[in-house]
Amino acid sequence: MKPLIEISTASHVFADGTIGLDRINLTIEAGELVAIAGPNGSGKTTLLMHINGLLTPDSGRIRLNGRDAVKSLADAQPLAGLVFQNADAQIVGETVAEDTAFGPENLCLSRDTINLRVKAALEKVGLSHLAYQRPHLLSGGEKKRLAIAGVLAMQPRIIMFDEPFAGLDYPGIKQVLAQIVTLHESGYTLIITTHDLEKIIAHTQRLIIMQKGSIVRDGAPEALLSDLEDFGVRKPCAARFGREALSWLS
């Protein structure tokens, strides 16, 4: 079986000369929950945007389920959905249901198929009762779950979260974390970027640390905790006291 995601020596330099990715080599298997940590500017979001097809590498190759993410963009791109850090920027519909339907509508699916996908996605994130609510009236956690619903309606195999807990209060963090855990238990491949591992470390199977566009560490979280602060990432509180990390859902 081939890895679901295969990245070979992928590099990207922005127009101003800033290095976004520097010869990235990475494979991710189906069903993994991977956390990517690093300070701002380390390349975390840039990597997600390359997997999603919003950016293309200047050199190297990205394959999703064996399909070239550049040459076969129409086939590869629907495999990976991205939930942006700012949920408001991802919300375009006048109601919760209309916003969830936006992606499937752009796939030119039948109205019956779109309606079924919207219904299933809203049920999965627990927003069915707010289907006709205006998105701007939702809480921060609800907006993030709406953004997740919009991605789910596209039926990807890979769901990526860019700083999913940024700007949320404690109830909102728990809502989004519970959604992430449920999605992983349902079989989705999840990639989560963060500069603060505190909320997700108890659920992470694999930890990748990035710096200046490169992957500098990749392995089991417990094996890499001692390296975090060398690369500008705050060590979780439990690790500071030699304790096992507990889930925020406990």
Short mmCIF file of C-alpha atoms in Angstrom, two decimals:
data_model
loop_
_atom_site.label_atom_id
_atom_site.label_comp_id
_atom_site.label_asym_id
_atom_site.label_seq_id
_atom_site.Cartn_x
_atom_site.Cartn_y
_atom_site.Cartn_z
CA MET A 1 0.00 0.00 0.00
CA LYS A 2 1.30 3.43 -0.94
CA PRO A 3 1.19 6.26 1.61
CA LEU A 4 -1.82 8.54 1.28
CA ILE A 5 0.50 11.56 1.11
CA GLU A 6 3.94 11.43 -0.54
CA ILE A 7 6.08 14.56 -0.72
CA SER A 8 9.49 14.36 -2.38
CA THR A 9 12.07 17.21 -2.15
CA ALA A 10 9.35 19.86 -2.42
CA SER A 11 10.60 23.45 -2.34
CA HIS A 12 8.84 26.79 -2.65
CA VAL A 13 10.26 30.31 -2.65
CA PHE A 14 7.89 33.29 -2.45
CA ALA A 15 8.19 36.27 -4.77
CA ASP A 16 10.03 38.33 -2.13
CA GLY A 17 12.66 35.63 -1.77
CA THR A 18 11.30 34.14 1.46
CA ILE A 19 11.78 30.38 1.64
CA GLY A 20 8.41 28.69 2.20
CA LEU A 21 9.50 25.07 1.87
CA ASP A 22 13.04 23.77 1.67
CA ARG A 23 13.37 20.28 0.16
CA ILE A 24 10.57 18.69 2.15
CA ASN A 25 10.38 14.89 2.21
CA LEU A 26 7.34 13.50 3.97
CA THR A 27 4.99 10.52 3.85
CA ILE A 28 1.75 10.20 5.79
CA GLU A 29 -0.27 7.01 5.99
CA ALA A 30 -4.05 6.82 5.81
CA GLY A 31 -5.66 7.22 9.22
CA GLU A 32 -2.77 9.03 10.93
CA LEU A 33 -3.27 12.03 13.21
CA VAL A 34 -0.18 14.19 12.73
CA ALA A 35 0.65 17.41 14.55
CA ILE A 36 3.04 19.85 12.89
CA ALA A 37 4.60 22.30 15.32
CA GLY A 38 6.84 25.27 14.81
CA PRO A 39 7.01 29.02 15.38
CA ASN A 40 5.35 31.53 13.08
CA GLY A 41 7.06 31.53 9.69
CA SER A 42 8.37 27.98 10.00
CA GLY A 43 6.43 26.78 6.93
CA LYS A 44 3.53 24.96 8.58
CA THR A 45 0.71 26.74 6.73
CA THR A 46 2.69 26.78 3.49
CA LEU A 47 3.00 23.00 3.67
CA LEU A 48 -0.75 22.58 4.18
CA MET A 49 -1.48 24.86 1.22
CA HIS A 50 0.76 22.73 -0.98
CA ILE A 51 -1.01 19.53 0.07
CA ASN A 52 -4.36 21.23 -0.57
CA GLY A 53 -3.25 22.50 -4.00
CA LEU A 54 -3.57 26.21 -3.18
CA LEU A 55 0.18 26.51 -3.77
CA THR A 56 2.41 24.46 -6.05
CA PRO A 57 6.06 23.59 -5.44
CA ASP A 58 8.81 25.23 -7.49
CA SER A 59 10.53 21.85 -7.50
CA GLY A 60 9.83 18.40 -6.17
CA ARG A 61 6.65 16.36 -6.21
CA ILE A 62 3.49 15.93 -4.15
CA ARG A 63 1.27 12.89 -4.53
CA LEU A 64 -2.08 12.25 -2.87
CA ASN A 65 -3.22 8.62 -3.00
CA GLY A 66 -0.77 8.09 -5.84
CA ARG A 67 -2.03 11.06 -7.89
CA ASP A 68 0.24 13.96 -8.77
CA ALA A 69 -1.17 16.97 -6.91
CA VAL A 70 0.07 19.34 -9.64
CA LYS A 71 -0.38 17.44 -12.89
CA SER A 72 -3.66 15.83 -11.78
CA LEU A 73 -5.00 18.70 -9.66
CA ALA A 74 -8.65 18.00 -10.47
CA ASP A 75 -8.30 14.44 -9.19
CA ALA A 76 -5.97 15.09 -6.26
CA GLN A 77 -7.35 18.30 -4.78
CA PRO A 78 -10.73 16.91 -3.59
CA LEU A 79 -8.84 14.39 -1.46
CA ALA A 80 -7.59 17.09 0.95
CA GLY A 81 -9.67 19.71 2.73
CA LEU A 82 -8.21 22.63 4.68
CA VAL A 83 -9.82 24.37 7.67
CA PHE A 84 -8.20 27.79 7.87
CA GLN A 85 -7.09 29.48 11.08
CA ASN A 86 -9.62 32.28 10.61
CA ALA A 87 -13.01 30.57 10.22
CA ASP A 88 -14.68 33.86 9.23
CA ALA A 89 -12.53 34.01 6.10
CA GLN A 90 -13.86 30.59 5.07
CA ILE A 91 -17.56 31.39 5.60
CA VAL A 92 -19.35 32.70 2.51
CA GLY A 93 -23.02 31.59 2.81
CA GLU A 94 -25.89 33.60 4.24
CA THR A 95 -27.02 30.64 6.35
CA VAL A 96 -25.21 27.71 7.91
CA ALA A 97 -26.72 25.31 5.36
CA GLU A 98 -25.91 27.56 2.39
CA ASP A 99 -22.33 27.91 3.54
CA THR A 100 -21.92 24.13 3.88
CA ALA A 101 -23.33 23.71 0.37
CA PHE A 102 -20.82 26.07 -1.24
CA GLY A 103 -18.14 23.46 -1.97
CA PRO A 104 -20.44 20.75 -3.37
CA GLU A 105 -22.18 23.37 -5.51
CA ASN A 106 -18.83 24.23 -7.10
CA LEU A 107 -18.45 20.54 -7.96
CA CYS A 108 -21.66 20.91 -10.02
CA LEU A 109 -23.37 18.09 -8.17
CA SER A 110 -27.11 17.53 -8.33
CA ARG A 111 -29.25 19.42 -5.82
CA ASP A 112 -30.33 16.15 -4.19
CA THR A 113 -26.71 15.09 -3.73
CA ILE A 114 -25.79 18.51 -2.34
CA ASN A 115 -28.66 18.42 0.13
CA LEU A 116 -27.65 14.96 1.34
CA ARG A 117 -24.05 16.04 1.79
CA VAL A 118 -25.05 19.18 3.68
CA LYS A 119 -27.38 17.23 5.97
CA ALA A 120 -24.70 14.61 6.73
CA ALA A 121 -21.96 17.21 7.33
CA LEU A 122 -24.06 19.32 9.69
CA GLU A 123 -25.11 16.24 11.62
CA LYS A 124 -21.48 15.19 11.97
CA VAL A 125 -20.45 18.54 13.50
CA GLY A 126 -23.60 18.93 15.59
CA LEU A 127 -24.98 22.00 13.80
CA SER A 128 -28.17 20.59 12.26
CA HIS A 129 -30.30 22.65 14.62
CA LEU A 130 -28.61 25.82 13.34
CA ALA A 131 -28.97 25.06 9.62
CA TYR A 132 -30.91 28.28 8.93
CA GLN A 133 -28.99 30.49 11.35
CA ARG A 134 -26.86 33.34 10.00
CA PRO A 135 -23.18 32.40 10.40
CA HIS A 136 -22.16 35.73 11.93
CA LEU A 137 -24.39 34.94 14.94
CA LEU A 138 -22.47 31.75 15.77
CA SER A 139 -19.92 31.48 18.57
CA GLY A 140 -16.24 31.06 17.73
CA GLY A 141 -16.38 27.31 18.27
CA GLU A 142 -19.53 27.00 16.17
CA LYS A 143 -17.94 28.96 13.33
CA LYS A 144 -14.96 26.63 13.37
CA ARG A 145 -17.30 23.62 13.29
CA LEU A 146 -19.15 25.22 10.36
CA ALA A 147 -15.84 25.52 8.50
CA ILE A 148 -15.27 21.82 9.23
CA ALA A 149 -18.75 21.01 7.88
CA GLY A 150 -17.94 22.83 4.65
CA VAL A 151 -14.85 20.67 4.23
CA LEU A 152 -16.69 17.45 5.14
CA ALA A 153 -19.33 18.17 2.49
CA MET A 154 -16.56 17.85 -0.11
CA GLN A 155 -15.96 14.29 1.16
CA PRO A 156 -12.15 14.44 1.45
CA ARG A 157 -9.98 11.69 2.90
CA ILE A 158 -7.53 14.15 4.43
CA ILE A 159 -8.60 17.04 6.67
CA MET A 160 -6.04 19.66 7.63
CA PHE A 161 -6.44 22.21 10.43
CA ASP A 162 -4.32 25.35 10.55
CA GLU A 163 -4.04 26.51 14.19
CA PRO A 164 -7.56 25.21 14.98
CA PHE A 165 -7.67 26.56 18.55
CA ALA A 166 -6.48 30.09 17.83
CA GLY A 167 -8.78 32.76 19.25
CA LEU A 168 -11.17 30.31 20.93
CA ASP A 169 -12.28 30.35 24.55
CA TYR A 170 -12.19 27.18 26.66
CA PRO A 171 -15.67 25.91 25.60
CA GLY A 172 -14.80 26.58 21.96
CA ILE A 173 -11.50 24.72 22.27
CA LYS A 174 -13.29 21.70 23.73
CA GLN A 175 -15.90 21.77 20.93
CA VAL A 176 -13.28 21.78 18.20
CA LEU A 177 -11.03 19.24 19.93
CA ALA A 178 -13.97 16.87 20.37
CA GLN A 179 -14.71 17.24 16.66
CA ILE A 180 -11.11 16.47 15.74
CA VAL A 181 -11.07 13.34 17.93
CA THR A 182 -14.38 12.15 16.46
CA LEU A 183 -13.14 12.65 12.90
CA HIS A 184 -10.00 10.67 13.63
CA GLU A 185 -12.01 7.85 15.18
CA SER A 186 -14.15 7.86 12.02
CA GLY A 187 -11.09 7.08 9.89
CA TYR A 188 -10.07 10.45 8.50
CA THR A 189 -6.41 11.32 8.07
CA LEU A 190 -5.79 14.51 10.06
CA ILE A 191 -2.96 17.03 9.96
CA ILE A 192 -2.96 19.78 12.56
CA THR A 193 -0.55 22.70 12.64
CA THR A 194 0.11 24.53 15.87
CA HIS A 195 2.71 26.53 17.77
CA ASP A 196 1.00 25.45 21.01
CA LEU A 197 0.80 21.68 21.49
CA GLU A 198 -0.97 21.84 24.85
CA LYS A 199 -4.45 21.14 23.49
CA ILE A 200 -3.70 18.34 21.02
CA ILE A 201 -0.62 16.50 22.30
CA ALA A 202 -2.62 13.82 24.19
CA HIS A 203 -4.27 12.75 20.92
CA THR A 204 -1.29 13.03 18.57
CA GLN A 205 0.23 9.86 17.12
CA ARG A 206 3.08 11.61 15.38
CA LEU A 207 4.82 14.95 15.82
CA ILE A 208 6.65 16.91 13.15
CA ILE A 209 8.70 20.00 14.03
CA MET A 210 9.38 22.59 11.32
CA GLN A 211 11.86 25.45 11.20
CA LYS A 212 12.64 27.82 8.31
CA GLY A 213 10.72 25.73 5.80
CA SER A 214 12.36 22.45 6.76
CA ILE A 215 11.32 19.40 8.75
CA VAL A 216 13.85 19.20 11.58
CA ARG A 217 12.24 16.45 13.68
CA ASP A 218 9.69 13.72 12.92
CA GLY A 219 8.65 10.96 15.30
CA ALA A 220 6.64 9.85 18.31
CA PRO A 221 5.57 12.88 20.41
CA GLU A 222 7.03 11.55 23.65
CA ALA A 223 10.42 11.18 22.00
CA LEU A 224 10.51 14.76 20.75
CA LEU A 225 9.15 16.74 23.70
CA SER A 226 12.64 17.52 24.99
CA ASP A 227 13.55 19.08 21.61
CA LEU A 228 10.58 21.42 21.29
CA GLU A 229 11.95 24.54 22.92
CA ASP A 230 15.20 24.29 20.92
CA PHE A 231 13.02 25.10 17.91
CA GLY A 232 10.81 27.80 19.41
CA VAL A 233 7.86 25.63 20.47
CA ARG A 234 6.59 25.75 24.05
CA LYS A 235 6.74 22.41 25.86
CA PRO A 236 3.33 21.25 27.20
CA CYS A 237 2.88 21.82 30.93
CA ALA A 238 2.62 18.11 31.79
CA ALA A 239 5.95 17.42 30.11
CA ARG A 240 7.63 20.08 32.24
CA PHE A 241 6.74 18.06 35.33
CA GLY A 242 7.51 14.67 33.83
CA ARG A 243 3.86 13.71 33.61
CA GLU A 244 1.79 12.15 30.84
CA ALA A 245 -0.30 14.64 28.93
CA LEU A 246 -4.01 14.50 29.68
CA SER A 247 -6.74 15.23 27.17
CA TRP A 248 -8.59 18.52 27.52
CA LEU A 249 -11.71 16.40 27.07
CA SER A 250 -11.08 14.48 30.31
#
